[in-house]
GROMACS .gro file of C-alpha atoms in nm:
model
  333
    1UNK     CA    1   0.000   0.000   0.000
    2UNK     CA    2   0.160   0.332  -0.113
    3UNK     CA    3   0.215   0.586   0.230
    4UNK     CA    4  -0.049   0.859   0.216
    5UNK     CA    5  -0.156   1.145   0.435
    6UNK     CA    6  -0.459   1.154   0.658
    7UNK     CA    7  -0.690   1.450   0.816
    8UNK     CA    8  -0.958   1.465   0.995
    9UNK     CA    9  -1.123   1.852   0.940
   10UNK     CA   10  -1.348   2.001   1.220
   11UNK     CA   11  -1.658   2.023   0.967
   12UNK     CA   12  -1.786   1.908   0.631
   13UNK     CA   13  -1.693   2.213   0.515
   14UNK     CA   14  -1.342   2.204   0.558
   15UNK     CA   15  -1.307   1.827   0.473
   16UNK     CA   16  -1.442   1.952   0.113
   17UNK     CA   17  -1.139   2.238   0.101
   18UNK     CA   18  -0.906   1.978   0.200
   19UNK     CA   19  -1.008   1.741  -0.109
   20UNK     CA   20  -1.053   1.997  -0.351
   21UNK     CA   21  -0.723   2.132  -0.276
   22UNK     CA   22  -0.540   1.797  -0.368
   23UNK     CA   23  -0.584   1.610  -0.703
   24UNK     CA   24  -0.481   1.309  -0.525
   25UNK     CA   25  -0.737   1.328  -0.212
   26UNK     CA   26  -1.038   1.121  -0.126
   27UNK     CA   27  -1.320   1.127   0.154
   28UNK     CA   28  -1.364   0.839   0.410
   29UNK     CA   29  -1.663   0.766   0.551
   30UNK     CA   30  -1.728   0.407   0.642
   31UNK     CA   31  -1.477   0.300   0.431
   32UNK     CA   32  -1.661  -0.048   0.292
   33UNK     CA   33  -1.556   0.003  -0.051
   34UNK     CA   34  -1.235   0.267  -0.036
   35UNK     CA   35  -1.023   0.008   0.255
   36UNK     CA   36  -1.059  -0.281   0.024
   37UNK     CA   37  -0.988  -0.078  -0.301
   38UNK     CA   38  -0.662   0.074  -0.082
   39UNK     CA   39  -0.574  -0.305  -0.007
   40UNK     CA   40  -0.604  -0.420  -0.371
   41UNK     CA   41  -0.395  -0.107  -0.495
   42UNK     CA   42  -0.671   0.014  -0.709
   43UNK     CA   43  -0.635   0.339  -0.578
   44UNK     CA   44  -0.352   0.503  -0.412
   45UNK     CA   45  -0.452   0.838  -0.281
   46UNK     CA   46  -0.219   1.130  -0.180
   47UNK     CA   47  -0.464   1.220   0.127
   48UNK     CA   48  -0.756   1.062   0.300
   49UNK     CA   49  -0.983   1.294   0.458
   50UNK     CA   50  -1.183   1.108   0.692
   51UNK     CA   51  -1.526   1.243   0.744
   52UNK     CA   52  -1.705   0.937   0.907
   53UNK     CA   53  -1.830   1.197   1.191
   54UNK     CA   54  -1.848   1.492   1.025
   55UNK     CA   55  -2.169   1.422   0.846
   56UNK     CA   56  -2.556   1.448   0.943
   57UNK     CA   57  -2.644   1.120   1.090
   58UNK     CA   58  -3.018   1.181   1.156
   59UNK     CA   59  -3.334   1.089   0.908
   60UNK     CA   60  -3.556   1.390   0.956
   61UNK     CA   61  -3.938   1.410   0.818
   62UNK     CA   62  -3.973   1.668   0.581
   63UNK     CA   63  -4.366   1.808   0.474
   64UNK     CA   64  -4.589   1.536   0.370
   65UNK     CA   65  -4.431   1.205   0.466
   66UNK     CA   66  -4.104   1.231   0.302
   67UNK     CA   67  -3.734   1.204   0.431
   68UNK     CA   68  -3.394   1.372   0.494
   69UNK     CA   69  -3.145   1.108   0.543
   70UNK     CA   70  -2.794   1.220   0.630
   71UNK     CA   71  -2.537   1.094   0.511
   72UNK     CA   72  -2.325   0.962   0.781
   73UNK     CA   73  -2.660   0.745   0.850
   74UNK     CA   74  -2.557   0.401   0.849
   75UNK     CA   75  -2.759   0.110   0.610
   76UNK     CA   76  -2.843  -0.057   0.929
   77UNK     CA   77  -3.006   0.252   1.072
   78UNK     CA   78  -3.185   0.314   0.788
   79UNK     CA   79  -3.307  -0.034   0.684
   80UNK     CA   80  -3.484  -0.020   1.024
   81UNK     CA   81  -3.614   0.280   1.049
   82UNK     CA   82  -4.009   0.260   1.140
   83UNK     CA   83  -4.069   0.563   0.855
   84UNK     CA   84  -3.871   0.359   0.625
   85UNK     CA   85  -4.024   0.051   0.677
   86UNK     CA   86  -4.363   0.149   0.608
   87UNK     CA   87  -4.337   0.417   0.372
   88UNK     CA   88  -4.074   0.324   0.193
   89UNK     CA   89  -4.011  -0.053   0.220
   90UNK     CA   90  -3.854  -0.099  -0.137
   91UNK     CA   91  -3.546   0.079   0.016
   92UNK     CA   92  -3.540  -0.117   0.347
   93UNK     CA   93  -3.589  -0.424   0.142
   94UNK     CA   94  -3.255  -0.326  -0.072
   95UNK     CA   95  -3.074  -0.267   0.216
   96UNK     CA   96  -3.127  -0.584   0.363
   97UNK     CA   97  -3.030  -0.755   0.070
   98UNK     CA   98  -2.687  -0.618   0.035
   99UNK     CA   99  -2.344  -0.669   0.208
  100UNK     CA  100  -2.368  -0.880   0.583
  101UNK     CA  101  -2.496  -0.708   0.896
  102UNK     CA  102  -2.142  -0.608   1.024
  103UNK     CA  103  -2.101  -0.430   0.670
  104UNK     CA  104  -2.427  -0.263   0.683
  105UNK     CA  105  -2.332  -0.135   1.057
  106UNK     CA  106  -2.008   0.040   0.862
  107UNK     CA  107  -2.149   0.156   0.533
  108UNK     CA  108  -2.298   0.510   0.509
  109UNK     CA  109  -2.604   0.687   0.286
  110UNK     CA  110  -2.350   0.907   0.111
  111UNK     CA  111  -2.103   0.648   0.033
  112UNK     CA  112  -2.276   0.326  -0.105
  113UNK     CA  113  -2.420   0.456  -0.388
  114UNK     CA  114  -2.036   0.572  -0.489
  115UNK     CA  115  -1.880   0.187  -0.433
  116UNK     CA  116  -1.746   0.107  -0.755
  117UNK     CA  117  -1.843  -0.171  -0.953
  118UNK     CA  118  -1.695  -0.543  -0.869
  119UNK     CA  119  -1.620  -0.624  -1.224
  120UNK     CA  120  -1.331  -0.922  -1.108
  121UNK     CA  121  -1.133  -0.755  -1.422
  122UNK     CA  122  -1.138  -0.403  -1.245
  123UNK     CA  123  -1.006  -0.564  -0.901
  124UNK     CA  124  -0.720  -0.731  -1.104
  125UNK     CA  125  -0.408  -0.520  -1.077
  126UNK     CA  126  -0.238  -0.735  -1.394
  127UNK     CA  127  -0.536  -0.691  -1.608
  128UNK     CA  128  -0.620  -0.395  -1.848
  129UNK     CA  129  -0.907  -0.182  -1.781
  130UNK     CA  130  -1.054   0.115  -1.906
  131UNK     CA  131  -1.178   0.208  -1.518
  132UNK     CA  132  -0.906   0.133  -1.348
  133UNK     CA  133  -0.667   0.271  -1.617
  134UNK     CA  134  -0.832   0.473  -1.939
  135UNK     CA  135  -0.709   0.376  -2.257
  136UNK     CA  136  -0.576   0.039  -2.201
  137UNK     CA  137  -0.876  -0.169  -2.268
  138UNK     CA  138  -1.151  -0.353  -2.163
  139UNK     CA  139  -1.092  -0.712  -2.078
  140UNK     CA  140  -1.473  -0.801  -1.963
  141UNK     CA  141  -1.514  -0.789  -2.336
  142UNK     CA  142  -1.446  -1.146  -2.511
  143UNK     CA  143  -1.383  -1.261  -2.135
  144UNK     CA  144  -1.594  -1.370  -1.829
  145UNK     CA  145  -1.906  -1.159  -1.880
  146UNK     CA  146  -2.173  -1.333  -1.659
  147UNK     CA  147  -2.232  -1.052  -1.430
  148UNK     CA  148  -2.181  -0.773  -1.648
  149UNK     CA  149  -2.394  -0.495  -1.849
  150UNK     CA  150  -2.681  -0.609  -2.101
  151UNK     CA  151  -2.869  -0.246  -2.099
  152UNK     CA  152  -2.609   0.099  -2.174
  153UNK     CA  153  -2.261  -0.093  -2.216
  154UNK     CA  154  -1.992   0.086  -2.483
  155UNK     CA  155  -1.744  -0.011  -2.614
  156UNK     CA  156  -1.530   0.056  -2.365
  157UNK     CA  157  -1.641  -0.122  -2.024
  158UNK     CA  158  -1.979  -0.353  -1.969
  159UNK     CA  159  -1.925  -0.311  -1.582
  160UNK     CA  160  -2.258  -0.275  -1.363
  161UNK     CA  161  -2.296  -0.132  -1.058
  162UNK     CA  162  -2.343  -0.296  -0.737
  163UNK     CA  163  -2.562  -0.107  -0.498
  164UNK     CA  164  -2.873  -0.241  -0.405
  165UNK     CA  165  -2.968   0.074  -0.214
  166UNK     CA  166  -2.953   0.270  -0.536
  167UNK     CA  167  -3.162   0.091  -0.720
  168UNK     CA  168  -3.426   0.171  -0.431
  169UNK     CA  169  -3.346   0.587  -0.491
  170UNK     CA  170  -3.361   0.577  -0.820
  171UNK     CA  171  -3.717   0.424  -0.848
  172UNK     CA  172  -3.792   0.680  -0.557
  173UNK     CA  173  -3.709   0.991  -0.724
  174UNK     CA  174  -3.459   1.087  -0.462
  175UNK     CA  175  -3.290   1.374  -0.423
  176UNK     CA  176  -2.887   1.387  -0.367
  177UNK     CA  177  -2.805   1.703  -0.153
  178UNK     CA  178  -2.407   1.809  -0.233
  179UNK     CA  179  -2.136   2.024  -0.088
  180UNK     CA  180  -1.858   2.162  -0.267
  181UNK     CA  181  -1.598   2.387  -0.362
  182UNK     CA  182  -1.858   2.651  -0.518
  183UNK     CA  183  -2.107   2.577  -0.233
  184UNK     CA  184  -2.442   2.326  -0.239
  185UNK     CA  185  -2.630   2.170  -0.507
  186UNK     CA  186  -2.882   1.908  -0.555
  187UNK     CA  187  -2.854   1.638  -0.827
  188UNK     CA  188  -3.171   1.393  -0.896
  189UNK     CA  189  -3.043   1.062  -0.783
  190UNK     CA  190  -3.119   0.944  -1.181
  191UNK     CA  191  -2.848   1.148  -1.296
  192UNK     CA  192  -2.601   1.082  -1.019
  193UNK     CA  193  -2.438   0.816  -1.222
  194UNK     CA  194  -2.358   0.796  -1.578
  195UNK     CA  195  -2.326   0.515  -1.841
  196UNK     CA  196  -1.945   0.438  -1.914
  197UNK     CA  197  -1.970   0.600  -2.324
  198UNK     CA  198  -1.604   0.688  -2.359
  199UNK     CA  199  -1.496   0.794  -2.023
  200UNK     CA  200  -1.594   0.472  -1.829
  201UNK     CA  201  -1.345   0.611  -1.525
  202UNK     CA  202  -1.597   0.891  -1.417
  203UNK     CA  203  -1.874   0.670  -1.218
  204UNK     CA  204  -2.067   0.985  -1.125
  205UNK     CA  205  -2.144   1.332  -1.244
  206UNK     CA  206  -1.964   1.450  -0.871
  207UNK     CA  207  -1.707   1.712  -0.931
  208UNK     CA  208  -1.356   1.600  -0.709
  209UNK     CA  209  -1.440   1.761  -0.435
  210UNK     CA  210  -1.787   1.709  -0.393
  211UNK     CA  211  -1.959   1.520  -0.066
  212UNK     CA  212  -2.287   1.376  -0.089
  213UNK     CA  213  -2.465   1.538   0.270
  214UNK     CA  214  -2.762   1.418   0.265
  215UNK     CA  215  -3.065   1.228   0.064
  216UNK     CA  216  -3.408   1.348   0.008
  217UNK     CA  217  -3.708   1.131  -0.031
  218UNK     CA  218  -3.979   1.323  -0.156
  219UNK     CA  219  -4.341   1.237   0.002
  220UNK     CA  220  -4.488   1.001  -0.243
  221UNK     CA  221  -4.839   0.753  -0.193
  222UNK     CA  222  -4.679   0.494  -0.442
  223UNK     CA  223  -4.372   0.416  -0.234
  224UNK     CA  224  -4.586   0.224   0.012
  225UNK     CA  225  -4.636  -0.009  -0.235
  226UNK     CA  226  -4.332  -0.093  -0.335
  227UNK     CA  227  -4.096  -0.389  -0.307
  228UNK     CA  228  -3.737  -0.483  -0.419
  229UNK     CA  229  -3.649  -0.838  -0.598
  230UNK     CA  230  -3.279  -0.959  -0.629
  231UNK     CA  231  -3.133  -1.217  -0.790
  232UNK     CA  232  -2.868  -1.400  -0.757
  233UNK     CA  233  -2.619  -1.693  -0.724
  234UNK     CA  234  -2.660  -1.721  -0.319
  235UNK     CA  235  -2.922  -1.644  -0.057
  236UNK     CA  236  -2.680  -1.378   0.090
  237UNK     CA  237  -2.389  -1.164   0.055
  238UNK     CA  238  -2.363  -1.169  -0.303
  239UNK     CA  239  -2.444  -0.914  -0.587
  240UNK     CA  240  -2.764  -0.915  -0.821
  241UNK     CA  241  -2.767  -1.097  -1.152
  242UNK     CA  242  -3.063  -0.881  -1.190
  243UNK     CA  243  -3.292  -0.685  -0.942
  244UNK     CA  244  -3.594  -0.471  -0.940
  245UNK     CA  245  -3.735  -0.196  -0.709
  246UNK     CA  246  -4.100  -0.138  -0.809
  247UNK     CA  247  -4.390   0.087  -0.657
  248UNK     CA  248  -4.717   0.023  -0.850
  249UNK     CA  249  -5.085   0.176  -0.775
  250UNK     CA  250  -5.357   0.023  -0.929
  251UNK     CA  251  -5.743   0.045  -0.920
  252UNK     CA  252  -6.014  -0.115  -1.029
  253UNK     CA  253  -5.795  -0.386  -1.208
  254UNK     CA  254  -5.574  -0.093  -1.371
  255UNK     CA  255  -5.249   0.019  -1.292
  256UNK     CA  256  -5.283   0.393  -1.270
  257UNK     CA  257  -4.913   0.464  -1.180
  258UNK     CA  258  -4.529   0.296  -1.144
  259UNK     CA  259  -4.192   0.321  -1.075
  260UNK     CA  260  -3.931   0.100  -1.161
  261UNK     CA  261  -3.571   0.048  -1.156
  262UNK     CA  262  -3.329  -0.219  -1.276
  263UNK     CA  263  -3.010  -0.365  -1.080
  264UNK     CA  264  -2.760  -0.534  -1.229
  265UNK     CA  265  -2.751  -0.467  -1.560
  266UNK     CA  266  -2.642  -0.129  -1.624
  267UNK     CA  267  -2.292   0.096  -1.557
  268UNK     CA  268  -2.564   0.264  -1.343
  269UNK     CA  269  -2.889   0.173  -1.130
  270UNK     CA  270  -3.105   0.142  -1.444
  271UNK     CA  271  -3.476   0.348  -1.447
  272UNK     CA  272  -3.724   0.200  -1.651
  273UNK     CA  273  -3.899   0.481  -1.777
  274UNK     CA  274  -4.004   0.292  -2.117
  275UNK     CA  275  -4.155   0.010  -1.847
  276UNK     CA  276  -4.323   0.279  -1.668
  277UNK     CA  277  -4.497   0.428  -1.962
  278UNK     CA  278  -4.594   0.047  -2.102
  279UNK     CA  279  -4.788   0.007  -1.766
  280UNK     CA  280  -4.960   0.328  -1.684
  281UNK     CA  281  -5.360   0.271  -1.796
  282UNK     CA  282  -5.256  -0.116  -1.880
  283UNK     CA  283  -5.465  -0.392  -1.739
  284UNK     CA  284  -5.251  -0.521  -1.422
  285UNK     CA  285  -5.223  -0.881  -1.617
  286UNK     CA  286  -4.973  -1.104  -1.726
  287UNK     CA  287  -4.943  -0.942  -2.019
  288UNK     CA  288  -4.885  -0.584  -1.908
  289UNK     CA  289  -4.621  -0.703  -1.739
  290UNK     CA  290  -4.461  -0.890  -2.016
  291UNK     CA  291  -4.529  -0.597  -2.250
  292UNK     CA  292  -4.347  -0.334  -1.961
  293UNK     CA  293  -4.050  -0.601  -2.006
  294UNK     CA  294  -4.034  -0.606  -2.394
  295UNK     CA  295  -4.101  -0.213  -2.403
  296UNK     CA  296  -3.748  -0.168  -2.131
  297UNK     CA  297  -3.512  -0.425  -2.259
  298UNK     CA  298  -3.581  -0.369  -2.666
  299UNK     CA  299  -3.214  -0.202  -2.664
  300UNK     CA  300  -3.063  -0.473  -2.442
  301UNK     CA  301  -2.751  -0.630  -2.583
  302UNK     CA  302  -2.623  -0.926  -2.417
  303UNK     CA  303  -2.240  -0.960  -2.358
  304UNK     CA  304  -2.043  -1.305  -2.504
  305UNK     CA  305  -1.767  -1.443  -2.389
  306UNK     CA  306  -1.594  -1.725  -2.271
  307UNK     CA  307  -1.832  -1.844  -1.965
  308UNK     CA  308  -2.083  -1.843  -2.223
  309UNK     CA  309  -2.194  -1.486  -2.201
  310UNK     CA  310  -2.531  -1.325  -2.039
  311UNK     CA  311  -2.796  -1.344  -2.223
  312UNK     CA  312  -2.960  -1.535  -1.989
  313UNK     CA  313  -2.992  -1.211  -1.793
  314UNK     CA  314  -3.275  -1.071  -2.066
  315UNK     CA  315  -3.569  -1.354  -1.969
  316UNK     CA  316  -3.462  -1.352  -1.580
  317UNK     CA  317  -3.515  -1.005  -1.555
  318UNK     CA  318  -3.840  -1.094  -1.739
  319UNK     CA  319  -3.959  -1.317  -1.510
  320UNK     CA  320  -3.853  -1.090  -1.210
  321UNK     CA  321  -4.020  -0.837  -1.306
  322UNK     CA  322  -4.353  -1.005  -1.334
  323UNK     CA  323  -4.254  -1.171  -1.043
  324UNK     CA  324  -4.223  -0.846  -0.814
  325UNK     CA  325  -4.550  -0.659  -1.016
  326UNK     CA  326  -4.760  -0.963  -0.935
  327UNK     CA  327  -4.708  -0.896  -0.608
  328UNK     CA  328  -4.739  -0.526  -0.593
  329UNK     CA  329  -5.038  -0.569  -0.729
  330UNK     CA  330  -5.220  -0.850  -0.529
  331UNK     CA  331  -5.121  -0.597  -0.253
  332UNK     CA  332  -5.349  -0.342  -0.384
  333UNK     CA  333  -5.638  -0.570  -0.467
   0.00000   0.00000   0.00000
């Protein structure tokens, strides 16, 4: 591990100077994703600014029935969270399925929706990657591609990323409160991340410098019906093959309204706003949801390679799909 410097600033504030000032720097919160990436030399900072304590760690109701959760909150907190639980449970749901308990105890509401991706080709030091190191190639491509990108991939990199919890946001219109150099801004949590194109190093639309403070959830009827569906190799500890959050409202045998998100598949939590559309007015059948399905994944392009590739990703997330609306909507019946 190279030697780097370490500070611990008196205020959010002046941990964002401190990073901003240094090309080099990073923050550390709970440090889930950063101590392993340190450990693997994937990154080799100049400066750590630690900022575990220096960040709101309350959930506060805001008008209506919606939620400020700061980002020093930890998963753990938040999973269980009464408010959460029942008006938001597709976001405790996530949270339960990611990481182990001890993880979630560690891992913060401003950090996990920055972990990087777990592409085995990014972790590999000896292997070339356009992430780790732009312009030297993507070796996912043509190699072991199982649990990589079917929906938004380039050229490039066909990495996904691994947060369960962001799935949730995204489906939940949530708000991502910033500080930085220039002062406070708030990004919708669809466009925190961005699909690899050409610069597949950039994971986010965050300037260097920029700390995530806090999350908004905005007050919203739909979210209490709502669930999250993963998929994957084991019952625990493990990332998604695929996985849904949905939030559907239906009456009289219609679906009136939804909100869906994708896992799994994507450089970035993946929103389903073609699925949305397909479903809004439809019939809450079979059908409908096979049609919402067809209508998201009609751009999906399935990675080969030598494990046999991942197309079988396209009819799972089918199936889960249904699987989850079935649900949602037996709930409102």
């Amino acid at each position: 591990m190279k030697p780097f410097d370490y500070q611990h600033p008196t205020d959010a504030a002046a941990a964002v100077r401190s990073v901003a000032g240094v090309p080099g720097a990073v923050f550390l919160g709970g440090g889930t994703n950063l101590v392993d990436h340190l450990k693997l030399g994937l990154v080799e900072p100049d400066l750590v600014v630690g900022v575990t304590d220096l960040l709101p760690a309350a959930i506060e109701e805001l008008g209506g029935g919606g939620l400020r959760i700061g980002a020093g909150v930890s998963n753990s907190e938040l999973a269980a969270d009464p408010r959460v639980r029942e008006w938001f449970p597709v976001l405790s749901q996530a949270l339960l399925s990611g990481a182990s308990g001890q993880l979630r105890n560690m891992a913060t509401t401003g950090g996990n929706p920055l972990q990087r991706t777990r592409c085995v080709y990014f972790q590999d030091v000896t292997t070339p990657c356009n992430k780790r190191e732009p312009g030297t190639g993507c070796s996912a491509i043509g190699g072991w591609t199982r649990n990589h990108a079917i929906l938004g991939a380039s050229e490039h990199c066909i990495a996904v990323h691994p947060s369960d919890m962001a799935v949730a946001m995204s489906a939940l219109d949530a708000q991502v409160r910033v500080l930085g150099p220039g002062g406070e801004r708030t990004i919708p949590f669809v466009d925190l991340h961005r699909l690899p194109a050409d610069t597949p190093e950039r994971d986010t639309v965050l300037e260097h410098g920029e700390l995530i403070t806090a999350i908004d959830l905005p007050a919203q009827s739909i979210a209490r019906r709502s669930a999250y569906r993963k998929v994957r190799d084991r019952a625990s500890y493990a990332f998604a093959l695929v996985s849904v959050a949905a939030a559907l409202e239906v009456q009289d045998g219609v679906i009136t309204d939804a909100r869906i998100a994708f896992g799994g598949v994507a450089h970035a939590p993946w929103r389903a706003y073609r699925a949305e559309e397909t479903l809004r007015g439809a019939a809450a059948s079979e059908e409908s949801y096979r049609a919402a399905a067809d209508a998201e994944l009609v751009d999906a392009r399935p990675a080969e390679g030598l494990d046999g590739g991942n197309a079988f990703k396209i009819p799972l997330l089918r199936r889960t799909l249904a699987a989850t609306l079935r649900d949602l909507a037996r709930e409102d019946a």
